[in-house]
XYZ file of C-alpha atoms in Angstrom:
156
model
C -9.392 -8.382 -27.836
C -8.808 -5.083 -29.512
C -5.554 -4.009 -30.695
C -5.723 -1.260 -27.841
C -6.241 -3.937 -25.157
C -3.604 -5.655 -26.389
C -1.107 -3.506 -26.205
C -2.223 -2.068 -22.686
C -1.781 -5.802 -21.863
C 2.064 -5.517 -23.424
C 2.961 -2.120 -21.635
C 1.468 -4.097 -17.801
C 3.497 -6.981 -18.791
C 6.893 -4.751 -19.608
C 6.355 -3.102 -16.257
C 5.699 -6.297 -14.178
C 9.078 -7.195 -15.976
C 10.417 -3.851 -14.802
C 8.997 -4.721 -11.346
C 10.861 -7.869 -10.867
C 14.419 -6.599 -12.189
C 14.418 -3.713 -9.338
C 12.605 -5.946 -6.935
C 9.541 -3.343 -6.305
C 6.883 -5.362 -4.640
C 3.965 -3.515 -5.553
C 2.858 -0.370 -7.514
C -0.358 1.763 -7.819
C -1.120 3.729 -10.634
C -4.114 6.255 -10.816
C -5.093 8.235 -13.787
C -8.678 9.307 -15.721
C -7.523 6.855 -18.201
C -6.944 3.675 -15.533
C -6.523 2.492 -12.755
C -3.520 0.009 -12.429
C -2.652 -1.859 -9.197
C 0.047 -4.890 -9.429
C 1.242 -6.567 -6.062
C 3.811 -9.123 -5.675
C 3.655 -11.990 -2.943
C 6.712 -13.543 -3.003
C 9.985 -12.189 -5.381
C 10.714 -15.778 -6.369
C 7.442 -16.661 -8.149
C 7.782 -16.349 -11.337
C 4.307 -14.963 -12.379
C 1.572 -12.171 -11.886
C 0.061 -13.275 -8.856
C -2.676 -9.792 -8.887
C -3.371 -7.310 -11.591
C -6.209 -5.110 -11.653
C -6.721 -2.762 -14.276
C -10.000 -0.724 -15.117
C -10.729 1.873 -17.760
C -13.358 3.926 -18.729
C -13.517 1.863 -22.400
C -12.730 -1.544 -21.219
C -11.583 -3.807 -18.025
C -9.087 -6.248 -17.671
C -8.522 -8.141 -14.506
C -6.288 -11.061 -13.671
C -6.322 -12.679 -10.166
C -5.207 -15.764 -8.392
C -7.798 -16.362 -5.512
C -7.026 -13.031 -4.373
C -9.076 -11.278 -1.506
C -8.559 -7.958 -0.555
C -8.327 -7.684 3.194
C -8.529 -4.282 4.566
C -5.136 -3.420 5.065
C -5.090 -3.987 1.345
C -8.092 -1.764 0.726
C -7.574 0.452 3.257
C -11.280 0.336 4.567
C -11.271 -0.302 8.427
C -14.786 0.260 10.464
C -14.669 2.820 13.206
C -12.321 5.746 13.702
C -8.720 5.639 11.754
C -6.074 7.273 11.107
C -4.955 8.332 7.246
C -2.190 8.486 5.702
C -1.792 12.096 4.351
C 0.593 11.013 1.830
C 1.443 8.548 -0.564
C 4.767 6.793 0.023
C 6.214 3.664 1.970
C 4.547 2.990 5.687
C 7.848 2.389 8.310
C 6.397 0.838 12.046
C 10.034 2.348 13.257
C 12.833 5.149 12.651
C 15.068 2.610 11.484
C 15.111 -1.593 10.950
C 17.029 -2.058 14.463
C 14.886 0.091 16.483
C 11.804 0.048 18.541
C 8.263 0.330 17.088
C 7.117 3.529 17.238
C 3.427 1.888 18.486
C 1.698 -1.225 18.764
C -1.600 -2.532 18.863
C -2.926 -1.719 22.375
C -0.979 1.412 23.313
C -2.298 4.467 24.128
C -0.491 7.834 23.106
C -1.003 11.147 23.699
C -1.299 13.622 21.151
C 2.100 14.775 19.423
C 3.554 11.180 19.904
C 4.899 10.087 16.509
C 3.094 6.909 15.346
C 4.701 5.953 12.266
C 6.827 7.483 9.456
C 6.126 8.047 5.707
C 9.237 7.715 3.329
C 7.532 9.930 0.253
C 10.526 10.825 -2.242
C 13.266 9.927 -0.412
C 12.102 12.147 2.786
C 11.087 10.705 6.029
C 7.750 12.169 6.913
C 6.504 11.219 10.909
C 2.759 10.673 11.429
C 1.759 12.044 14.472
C -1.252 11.329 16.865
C -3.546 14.721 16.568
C -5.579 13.507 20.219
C -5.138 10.900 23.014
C -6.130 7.443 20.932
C -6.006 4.189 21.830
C -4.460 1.744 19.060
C -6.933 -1.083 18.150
C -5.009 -2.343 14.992
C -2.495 -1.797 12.632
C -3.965 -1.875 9.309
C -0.723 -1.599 7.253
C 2.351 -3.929 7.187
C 5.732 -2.548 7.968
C 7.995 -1.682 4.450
C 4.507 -1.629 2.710
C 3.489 1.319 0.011
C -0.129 3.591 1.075
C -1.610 5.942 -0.599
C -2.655 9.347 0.647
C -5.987 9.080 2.629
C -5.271 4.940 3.091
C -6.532 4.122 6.602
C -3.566 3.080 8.901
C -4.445 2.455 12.197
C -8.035 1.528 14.043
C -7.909 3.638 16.875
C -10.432 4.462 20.134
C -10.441 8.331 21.076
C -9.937 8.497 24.755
């Protein structure tokens, strides 16, 4: 390994660290330089369970029988919805209330489906047509980034 390698390993390692201390699940970092994507399962494990990291120079990656599903890769077949934002994905306005949707309703255009919480403000997603919702792709609490697919929907 060269010493450049190495110490990209070092810095991934010192912000997994960084990770667990503040209790941040998972973080996604994008640059010409690399691409960095660490998740968490569970807060108690003590280890990495997935880090990916590609450069133009070199590739590291480090997985425990990992495999992307789509929520995780954001790739759904059919017609979605996007995220137009990066930020945390929230099913309702706050933990105690209702969902804002669910698999198998249909909305009308202007209803809100979900909100994105992008530097501390609360930005509402909201259904551009009449849509029926054929899946979720994103878990409740979870990060997306902007143009991540978040719902499977059929246009009515």
């Amino acid at each position: 390994m060269c010493p450049k390698e190495n110490n990209l390993e070092e810095k991934v390692k010192s912000l997994y660290e960084i990770m667990q201390e503040e209790k941040v699940e998972e973080i996604n970092i994008k640059s010409p330089e690399i691409k960095l994507h660490i998740k968490r399962k569970n807060y108690s494990k003590p280890c990495v369970e997935n880090i990916s990291i590609s450069s133009a120079r070199s590739s590291v990656h480090t997985e425990n029988n990992v495999v992307p599903n789509e929520s995780e890769t954001g790739a759904a077949a059919g017609e979605t919805i996007k995220s137009p934002i990066t930020g945390v994905f929230y099913r309702s306005p706050s933990p105690t209330s209702p969902m804002f949707v669910n698999e198998g309703d249909v909305v009308d255009s202007g209803k809100t489906l979900c909100i994105i919480e992008a530097m501390k403000v609360m930005n509402e997603i909201k259904a551009t047509e009449k849509v029926k919702i054929v899946k979720i792709l994103v878990e409740n609490g979870q990060p997306v980034n902007s143009q991540q697919d978040l719902f499977s929907v059929e246009k009515l």
